[in-house]
């Protein structure tokens, strides 16, 4: 019986996950398939999982990394601490199906950004407050970097985009975009930060990986900033997800 895995999210036309996993299965000689589960709402999730005995695990992407949590039977310690799930391990025993939430975004992001960090990178602005933002903030904080999130509707301890003054931008030399702005097919969008205040001291990391160079990265690069997209993070979290599914 062929093993089955997949990606849960909406929409999914931007995603490289299916191509990456199926390519790896072919290279490794694994009898498995990776499919997209593009659901406009999550009410169908339980019935889909229970109806397909071959389905062993799911990745979770925008916009469900937080909203999927109440539908799960358990959430592991890492995902609980982060407050977001991007991997579901499906456990089947007899007639019982359990969905366990985990998080591999943390390790994917941390491994990707670590080689880029310089001694002056001590403060980070994280754009967005969704599931990816939670994993990014946790990773940066664990590396000893002071983190402030930026939101259009800031909560306590967060900044608005209007609050990104010259003083703030000079201190916070890491800027991570965790919003979907600029993601294919909406490639002409980008977060509304003061790009003219960026410099060669800044590291601007975009978790978006399609397109390869987002407008956020292009505008930051024009100011001399070091830029990096989320493709390494994607591959890193995918590899970590495979380990989770095979525990």
PDB file of C-alpha atoms in Angstrom:
ATOM      1  CA  UNK A   1       0.000   0.000   0.000  1.00  0.00           C
ATOM      2  CA  UNK A   2       1.422   3.368  -1.038  1.00  0.00           C
ATOM      3  CA  UNK A   3       2.007   5.883   1.737  1.00  0.00           C
ATOM      4  CA  UNK A   4       0.328   9.271   1.368  1.00  0.00           C
ATOM      5  CA  UNK A   5       1.152  12.737   2.657  1.00  0.00           C
ATOM      6  CA  UNK A   6      -0.024  16.192   1.699  1.00  0.00           C
ATOM      7  CA  UNK A   7      -0.287  19.927   2.148  1.00  0.00           C
ATOM      8  CA  UNK A   8      -3.280  21.581   3.805  1.00  0.00           C
ATOM      9  CA  UNK A   9      -3.950  25.231   3.011  1.00  0.00           C
ATOM     10  CA  UNK A  10      -5.821  27.718   0.844  1.00  0.00           C
ATOM     11  CA  UNK A  11      -4.874  28.735  -1.769  1.00  0.00           C
ATOM     12  CA  UNK A  12      -2.014  26.462  -2.824  1.00  0.00           C
ATOM     13  CA  UNK A  13      -1.021  27.517  -6.335  1.00  0.00           C
ATOM     14  CA  UNK A  14       2.111  29.174  -4.915  1.00  0.00           C
ATOM     15  CA  UNK A  15       3.450  26.065  -3.208  1.00  0.00           C
ATOM     16  CA  UNK A  16       6.509  24.006  -4.199  1.00  0.00           C
ATOM     17  CA  UNK A  17       5.909  21.410  -1.454  1.00  0.00           C
ATOM     18  CA  UNK A  18       4.253  18.776  -3.634  1.00  0.00           C
ATOM     19  CA  UNK A  19       7.045  18.950  -6.209  1.00  0.00           C
ATOM     20  CA  UNK A  20       9.732  18.781  -3.527  1.00  0.00           C
ATOM     21  CA  UNK A  21       8.307  15.820  -1.613  1.00  0.00           C
ATOM     22  CA  UNK A  22       7.377  13.771  -4.676  1.00  0.00           C
ATOM     23  CA  UNK A  23      10.820  14.390  -6.157  1.00  0.00           C
ATOM     24  CA  UNK A  24      12.451  13.170  -2.974  1.00  0.00           C
ATOM     25  CA  UNK A  25      10.239  10.081  -2.836  1.00  0.00           C
ATOM     26  CA  UNK A  26      11.321   9.246  -6.390  1.00  0.00           C
ATOM     27  CA  UNK A  27      15.028   9.757  -5.611  1.00  0.00           C
ATOM     28  CA  UNK A  28      14.868   7.674  -2.461  1.00  0.00           C
ATOM     29  CA  UNK A  29      12.765   4.902  -3.992  1.00  0.00           C
ATOM     30  CA  UNK A  30       9.963   5.450  -1.464  1.00  0.00           C
ATOM     31  CA  UNK A  31       6.510   4.178  -2.410  1.00  0.00           C
ATOM     32  CA  UNK A  32       4.670   7.333  -1.405  1.00  0.00           C
ATOM     33  CA  UNK A  33       2.802  10.273  -2.878  1.00  0.00           C
ATOM     34  CA  UNK A  34       2.329  13.874  -1.749  1.00  0.00           C
ATOM     35  CA  UNK A  35      -0.879  15.689  -2.678  1.00  0.00           C
ATOM     36  CA  UNK A  36      -2.433  19.118  -2.182  1.00  0.00           C
ATOM     37  CA  UNK A  37      -5.480  19.461   0.064  1.00  0.00           C
ATOM     38  CA  UNK A  38      -6.763  22.890  -0.892  1.00  0.00           C
ATOM     39  CA  UNK A  39      -9.668  23.435   1.501  1.00  0.00           C
ATOM     40  CA  UNK A  40     -11.590  26.682   1.666  1.00  0.00           C
ATOM     41  CA  UNK A  41     -12.543  25.812   5.248  1.00  0.00           C
ATOM     42  CA  UNK A  42     -11.405  23.213   7.760  1.00  0.00           C
ATOM     43  CA  UNK A  43     -14.737  21.547   8.437  1.00  0.00           C
ATOM     44  CA  UNK A  44     -13.868  18.801   5.934  1.00  0.00           C
ATOM     45  CA  UNK A  45     -10.511  17.914   7.480  1.00  0.00           C
ATOM     46  CA  UNK A  46     -11.574  15.202   9.923  1.00  0.00           C
ATOM     47  CA  UNK A  47     -13.725  13.376   7.368  1.00  0.00           C
ATOM     48  CA  UNK A  48     -10.937  13.490   4.746  1.00  0.00           C
ATOM     49  CA  UNK A  49      -8.392  12.065   7.189  1.00  0.00           C
ATOM     50  CA  UNK A  50     -10.729   9.347   8.473  1.00  0.00           C
ATOM     51  CA  UNK A  51     -11.774   8.293   4.963  1.00  0.00           C
ATOM     52  CA  UNK A  52      -8.242   7.766   3.620  1.00  0.00           C
ATOM     53  CA  UNK A  53      -6.347   5.031   5.474  1.00  0.00           C
ATOM     54  CA  UNK A  54      -3.199   5.697   3.435  1.00  0.00           C
ATOM     55  CA  UNK A  55      -2.868   9.300   4.610  1.00  0.00           C
ATOM     56  CA  UNK A  56      -0.118   9.475   7.266  1.00  0.00           C
ATOM     57  CA  UNK A  57       0.685  13.145   7.581  1.00  0.00           C
ATOM     58  CA  UNK A  58       0.032  16.687   6.474  1.00  0.00           C
ATOM     59  CA  UNK A  59       1.932  19.914   6.256  1.00  0.00           C
ATOM     60  CA  UNK A  60      -0.125  22.992   7.144  1.00  0.00           C
ATOM     61  CA  UNK A  61       0.298  26.375   5.486  1.00  0.00           C
ATOM     62  CA  UNK A  62      -1.540  29.701   5.169  1.00  0.00           C
ATOM     63  CA  UNK A  63      -4.065  30.398   6.623  1.00  0.00           C
ATOM     64  CA  UNK A  64      -4.494  27.390   8.929  1.00  0.00           C
ATOM     65  CA  UNK A  65      -1.387  27.154  11.142  1.00  0.00           C
ATOM     66  CA  UNK A  66      -3.305  28.449  14.157  1.00  0.00           C
ATOM     67  CA  UNK A  67      -6.935  27.727  13.332  1.00  0.00           C
ATOM     68  CA  UNK A  68      -6.267  24.001  12.828  1.00  0.00           C
ATOM     69  CA  UNK A  69      -5.197  23.533  16.457  1.00  0.00           C
ATOM     70  CA  UNK A  70      -8.709  23.124  17.980  1.00  0.00           C
ATOM     71  CA  UNK A  71      -9.430  20.326  15.483  1.00  0.00           C
ATOM     72  CA  UNK A  72      -6.457  18.210  16.578  1.00  0.00           C
ATOM     73  CA  UNK A  73      -6.407  15.444  19.166  1.00  0.00           C
ATOM     74  CA  UNK A  74      -3.054  16.500  20.587  1.00  0.00           C
ATOM     75  CA  UNK A  75      -0.330  19.122  20.100  1.00  0.00           C
ATOM     76  CA  UNK A  76       3.292  18.366  20.974  1.00  0.00           C
ATOM     77  CA  UNK A  77       5.318  20.503  23.385  1.00  0.00           C
ATOM     78  CA  UNK A  78       7.198  22.435  20.692  1.00  0.00           C
ATOM     79  CA  UNK A  79       4.054  23.448  18.800  1.00  0.00           C
ATOM     80  CA  UNK A  80       2.297  24.314  22.061  1.00  0.00           C
ATOM     81  CA  UNK A  81       5.118  26.653  23.051  1.00  0.00           C
ATOM     82  CA  UNK A  82       5.147  28.318  19.622  1.00  0.00           C
ATOM     83  CA  UNK A  83       1.365  28.456  19.346  1.00  0.00           C
ATOM     84  CA  UNK A  84       1.259  27.242  15.753  1.00  0.00           C
ATOM     85  CA  UNK A  85       1.169  23.940  13.866  1.00  0.00           C
ATOM     86  CA  UNK A  86       2.627  23.296  10.417  1.00  0.00           C
ATOM     87  CA  UNK A  87       2.859  19.502  10.608  1.00  0.00           C
ATOM     88  CA  UNK A  88       0.161  16.962  11.463  1.00  0.00           C
ATOM     89  CA  UNK A  89       1.123  13.384  12.250  1.00  0.00           C
ATOM     90  CA  UNK A  90      -1.786  11.001  11.703  1.00  0.00           C
ATOM     91  CA  UNK A  91      -1.811   7.991  14.042  1.00  0.00           C
ATOM     92  CA  UNK A  92      -4.057   5.044  13.221  1.00  0.00           C
ATOM     93  CA  UNK A  93      -4.707   2.171  15.645  1.00  0.00           C
ATOM     94  CA  UNK A  94      -7.561  -0.243  14.940  1.00  0.00           C
ATOM     95  CA  UNK A  95     -10.519   2.033  14.188  1.00  0.00           C
ATOM     96  CA  UNK A  96      -9.090   5.074  15.966  1.00  0.00           C
ATOM     97  CA  UNK A  97      -7.582   8.065  14.179  1.00  0.00           C
ATOM     98  CA  UNK A  98      -5.562  10.673  16.084  1.00  0.00           C
ATOM     99  CA  UNK A  99      -4.189  13.900  14.601  1.00  0.00           C
ATOM    100  CA  UNK A 100      -1.151  15.270  16.434  1.00  0.00           C
ATOM    101  CA  UNK A 101       0.068  18.808  15.744  1.00  0.00           C
ATOM    102  CA  UNK A 102       3.785  19.575  15.522  1.00  0.00           C
ATOM    103  CA  UNK A 103       5.988  22.411  14.262  1.00  0.00           C
ATOM    104  CA  UNK A 104       8.953  22.169  11.885  1.00  0.00           C
ATOM    105  CA  UNK A 105       8.954  25.844  10.792  1.00  0.00           C
ATOM    106  CA  UNK A 106      11.065  26.646  13.855  1.00  0.00           C
ATOM    107  CA  UNK A 107      13.995  24.438  12.877  1.00  0.00           C
ATOM    108  CA  UNK A 108      13.659  25.236   9.168  1.00  0.00           C
ATOM    109  CA  UNK A 109      13.894  28.969   9.805  1.00  0.00           C
ATOM    110  CA  UNK A 110      16.585  28.748  12.467  1.00  0.00           C
ATOM    111  CA  UNK A 111      18.903  26.610  10.354  1.00  0.00           C
ATOM    112  CA  UNK A 112      18.387  28.891   7.358  1.00  0.00           C
ATOM    113  CA  UNK A 113      19.031  32.245   9.004  1.00  0.00           C
ATOM    114  CA  UNK A 114      21.869  31.252  11.357  1.00  0.00           C
ATOM    115  CA  UNK A 115      24.677  31.414   8.732  1.00  0.00           C
ATOM    116  CA  UNK A 116      23.533  34.912   7.722  1.00  0.00           C
ATOM    117  CA  UNK A 117      23.756  36.484  11.161  1.00  0.00           C
ATOM    118  CA  UNK A 118      26.480  38.978  12.018  1.00  0.00           C
ATOM    119  CA  UNK A 119      27.496  40.290  15.473  1.00  0.00           C
ATOM    120  CA  UNK A 120      25.460  43.490  14.993  1.00  0.00           C
ATOM    121  CA  UNK A 121      22.275  41.526  14.301  1.00  0.00           C
ATOM    122  CA  UNK A 122      20.865  41.721  17.818  1.00  0.00           C
ATOM    123  CA  UNK A 123      17.358  43.108  17.207  1.00  0.00           C
ATOM    124  CA  UNK A 124      14.690  41.898  14.789  1.00  0.00           C
ATOM    125  CA  UNK A 125      11.431  43.217  13.397  1.00  0.00           C
ATOM    126  CA  UNK A 126       9.051  40.418  12.445  1.00  0.00           C
ATOM    127  CA  UNK A 127       6.373  41.560  10.016  1.00  0.00           C
ATOM    128  CA  UNK A 128       3.079  39.763  10.591  1.00  0.00           C
ATOM    129  CA  UNK A 129       1.437  37.926  13.471  1.00  0.00           C
ATOM    130  CA  UNK A 130       0.318  34.618  11.923  1.00  0.00           C
ATOM    131  CA  UNK A 131       1.549  31.071  12.425  1.00  0.00           C
ATOM    132  CA  UNK A 132       4.850  31.521  10.608  1.00  0.00           C
ATOM    133  CA  UNK A 133       5.495  34.654  12.670  1.00  0.00           C
ATOM    134  CA  UNK A 134       5.159  32.677  15.894  1.00  0.00           C
ATOM    135  CA  UNK A 135       7.774  30.118  14.821  1.00  0.00           C
ATOM    136  CA  UNK A 136      10.148  32.830  13.576  1.00  0.00           C
ATOM    137  CA  UNK A 137       9.825  34.832  16.800  1.00  0.00           C
ATOM    138  CA  UNK A 138      10.487  31.750  18.918  1.00  0.00           C
ATOM    139  CA  UNK A 139      13.600  30.850  16.918  1.00  0.00           C
ATOM    140  CA  UNK A 140      15.028  34.368  17.043  1.00  0.00           C
ATOM    141  CA  UNK A 141      14.350  34.714  20.767  1.00  0.00           C
ATOM    142  CA  UNK A 142      16.064  31.392  21.452  1.00  0.00           C
ATOM    143  CA  UNK A 143      19.113  32.738  19.610  1.00  0.00           C
ATOM    144  CA  UNK A 144      19.244  35.697  21.984  1.00  0.00           C
ATOM    145  CA  UNK A 145      17.852  38.216  19.519  1.00  0.00           C
ATOM    146  CA  UNK A 146      15.392  40.820  20.768  1.00  0.00           C
ATOM    147  CA  UNK A 147      12.200  40.569  18.733  1.00  0.00           C
ATOM    148  CA  UNK A 148       9.341  42.976  18.093  1.00  0.00           C
ATOM    149  CA  UNK A 149       6.412  42.075  15.879  1.00  0.00           C
ATOM    150  CA  UNK A 150       4.917  44.583  13.453  1.00  0.00           C
ATOM    151  CA  UNK A 151       1.223  44.515  12.593  1.00  0.00           C
ATOM    152  CA  UNK A 152      -1.389  46.620  10.846  1.00  0.00           C
ATOM    153  CA  UNK A 153      -3.437  46.214  14.038  1.00  0.00           C
ATOM    154  CA  UNK A 154      -0.766  46.029  16.747  1.00  0.00           C
ATOM    155  CA  UNK A 155      -1.446  44.447  20.103  1.00  0.00           C
ATOM    156  CA  UNK A 156       0.462  44.886  23.322  1.00  0.00           C
ATOM    157  CA  UNK A 157       4.212  44.897  22.758  1.00  0.00           C
ATOM    158  CA  UNK A 158       3.825  45.178  18.982  1.00  0.00           C
ATOM    159  CA  UNK A 159       4.507  48.058  16.618  1.00  0.00           C
ATOM    160  CA  UNK A 160       2.410  49.495  13.840  1.00  0.00           C
ATOM    161  CA  UNK A 161       3.986  50.096  10.444  1.00  0.00           C
ATOM    162  CA  UNK A 162       3.644  53.831  11.079  1.00  0.00           C
ATOM    163  CA  UNK A 163       5.882  53.450  14.153  1.00  0.00           C
ATOM    164  CA  UNK A 164       8.911  52.314  12.116  1.00  0.00           C
ATOM    165  CA  UNK A 165      10.946  55.475  12.617  1.00  0.00           C
ATOM    166  CA  UNK A 166      14.546  56.082  11.624  1.00  0.00           C
ATOM    167  CA  UNK A 167      15.602  55.269  15.191  1.00  0.00           C
ATOM    168  CA  UNK A 168      13.716  51.956  15.169  1.00  0.00           C
ATOM    169  CA  UNK A 169      15.059  50.929  11.779  1.00  0.00           C
ATOM    170  CA  UNK A 170      18.638  51.742  12.792  1.00  0.00           C
ATOM    171  CA  UNK A 171      18.387  49.544  15.887  1.00  0.00           C
ATOM    172  CA  UNK A 172      16.478  46.636  14.371  1.00  0.00           C
ATOM    173  CA  UNK A 173      18.848  45.380  11.699  1.00  0.00           C
ATOM    174  CA  UNK A 174      17.000  42.118  11.029  1.00  0.00           C
ATOM    175  CA  UNK A 175      13.663  42.396   9.232  1.00  0.00           C
ATOM    176  CA  UNK A 176      11.697  39.195   8.592  1.00  0.00           C
ATOM    177  CA  UNK A 177       8.581  39.200   6.427  1.00  0.00           C
ATOM    178  CA  UNK A 178       6.199  36.456   7.538  1.00  0.00           C
ATOM    179  CA  UNK A 179       3.160  37.904   5.741  1.00  0.00           C
ATOM    180  CA  UNK A 180       2.012  36.504   2.363  1.00  0.00           C
ATOM    181  CA  UNK A 181       2.494  39.915   0.725  1.00  0.00           C
ATOM    182  CA  UNK A 182       4.385  39.465  -2.531  1.00  0.00           C
ATOM    183  CA  UNK A 183       3.628  35.763  -2.837  1.00  0.00           C
ATOM    184  CA  UNK A 184       2.709  34.440  -6.281  1.00  0.00           C
ATOM    185  CA  UNK A 185       0.477  35.411  -8.011  1.00  0.00           C
ATOM    186  CA  UNK A 186       0.375  38.790  -6.196  1.00  0.00           C
ATOM    187  CA  UNK A 187       4.009  39.576  -6.927  1.00  0.00           C
ATOM    188  CA  UNK A 188       3.560  43.374  -7.037  1.00  0.00           C
ATOM    189  CA  UNK A 189       2.778  43.625  -3.311  1.00  0.00           C
ATOM    190  CA  UNK A 190       5.148  44.098  -0.388  1.00  0.00           C
ATOM    191  CA  UNK A 191       4.997  45.096   3.292  1.00  0.00           C
ATOM    192  CA  UNK A 192       4.681  48.821   3.882  1.00  0.00           C
ATOM    193  CA  UNK A 193       7.974  49.498   5.663  1.00  0.00           C
ATOM    194  CA  UNK A 194      10.277  52.530   5.111  1.00  0.00           C
ATOM    195  CA  UNK A 195      12.689  50.842   2.708  1.00  0.00           C
ATOM    196  CA  UNK A 196      14.706  54.056   2.336  1.00  0.00           C
ATOM    197  CA  UNK A 197      15.847  53.593   5.950  1.00  0.00           C
ATOM    198  CA  UNK A 198      17.465  50.220   5.212  1.00  0.00           C
ATOM    199  CA  UNK A 199      21.223  49.937   4.777  1.00  0.00           C
ATOM    200  CA  UNK A 200      24.020  47.425   4.267  1.00  0.00           C
ATOM    201  CA  UNK A 201      23.758  46.667   7.996  1.00  0.00           C
ATOM    202  CA  UNK A 202      20.319  45.124   7.505  1.00  0.00           C
ATOM    203  CA  UNK A 203      19.399  41.512   6.876  1.00  0.00           C
ATOM    204  CA  UNK A 204      15.981  41.231   5.220  1.00  0.00           C
ATOM    205  CA  UNK A 205      14.594  37.700   5.204  1.00  0.00           C
ATOM    206  CA  UNK A 206      11.362  36.807   3.397  1.00  0.00           C
ATOM    207  CA  UNK A 207       9.667  33.523   4.305  1.00  0.00           C
ATOM    208  CA  UNK A 208       7.970  33.734   0.883  1.00  0.00           C
ATOM    209  CA  UNK A 209       9.865  31.646  -1.692  1.00  0.00           C
ATOM    210  CA  UNK A 210       7.714  32.061  -4.792  1.00  0.00           C
ATOM    211  CA  UNK A 211       8.776  34.246  -6.566  1.00  0.00           C
ATOM    212  CA  UNK A 212      12.458  33.679  -5.889  1.00  0.00           C
ATOM    213  CA  UNK A 213      13.028  37.436  -5.456  1.00  0.00           C
ATOM    214  CA  UNK A 214      10.018  39.162  -3.922  1.00  0.00           C
ATOM    215  CA  UNK A 215       9.362  42.887  -4.167  1.00  0.00           C
ATOM    216  CA  UNK A 216      10.262  43.113  -0.455  1.00  0.00           C
ATOM    217  CA  UNK A 217      13.670  41.613  -1.231  1.00  0.00           C
ATOM    218  CA  UNK A 218      14.174  43.735  -4.349  1.00  0.00           C
ATOM    219  CA  UNK A 219      13.454  47.006  -2.571  1.00  0.00           C
ATOM    220  CA  UNK A 220      15.646  46.028   0.398  1.00  0.00           C
ATOM    221  CA  UNK A 221      18.500  44.990  -1.888  1.00  0.00           C
ATOM    222  CA  UNK A 222      18.366  48.360  -3.640  1.00  0.00           C
ATOM    223  CA  UNK A 223      19.291  49.937  -0.294  1.00  0.00           C
ATOM    224  CA  UNK A 224      22.261  47.611   0.131  1.00  0.00           C
ATOM    225  CA  UNK A 225      20.620  45.173   2.541  1.00  0.00           C
ATOM    226  CA  UNK A 226      21.444  41.461   2.528  1.00  0.00           C
ATOM    227  CA  UNK A 227      18.346  39.570   1.378  1.00  0.00           C
ATOM    228  CA  UNK A 228      17.276  35.943   1.566  1.00  0.00           C
ATOM    229  CA  UNK A 229      14.109  34.103   0.561  1.00  0.00           C
ATOM    230  CA  UNK A 230      12.289  31.254   2.303  1.00  0.00           C
ATOM    231  CA  UNK A 231      13.262  28.372   0.021  1.00  0.00           C
ATOM    232  CA  UNK A 232      15.867  26.975   2.438  1.00  0.00           C
ATOM    233  CA  UNK A 233      13.318  27.278   5.222  1.00  0.00           C
ATOM    234  CA  UNK A 234      10.806  25.356   3.097  1.00  0.00           C
ATOM    235  CA  UNK A 235      13.260  22.540   2.450  1.00  0.00           C
ATOM    236  CA  UNK A 236      14.416  22.489   6.061  1.00  0.00           C
ATOM    237  CA  UNK A 237      10.924  22.300   7.510  1.00  0.00           C
ATOM    238  CA  UNK A 238       9.980  19.657   4.919  1.00  0.00           C
ATOM    239  CA  UNK A 239      12.921  17.474   5.967  1.00  0.00           C
ATOM    240  CA  UNK A 240      11.999  17.947   9.632  1.00  0.00           C
ATOM    241  CA  UNK A 241       8.374  17.062   8.824  1.00  0.00           C
ATOM    242  CA  UNK A 242       9.530  13.796   7.259  1.00  0.00           C
ATOM    243  CA  UNK A 243      11.323  12.943  10.503  1.00  0.00           C
ATOM    244  CA  UNK A 244       8.166  13.740  12.472  1.00  0.00           C
ATOM    245  CA  UNK A 245       6.033  11.490  10.271  1.00  0.00           C
ATOM    246  CA  UNK A 246       8.483   8.616  10.681  1.00  0.00           C
ATOM    247  CA  UNK A 247       8.932   8.724  14.467  1.00  0.00           C
TER     248      UNK A 247
END
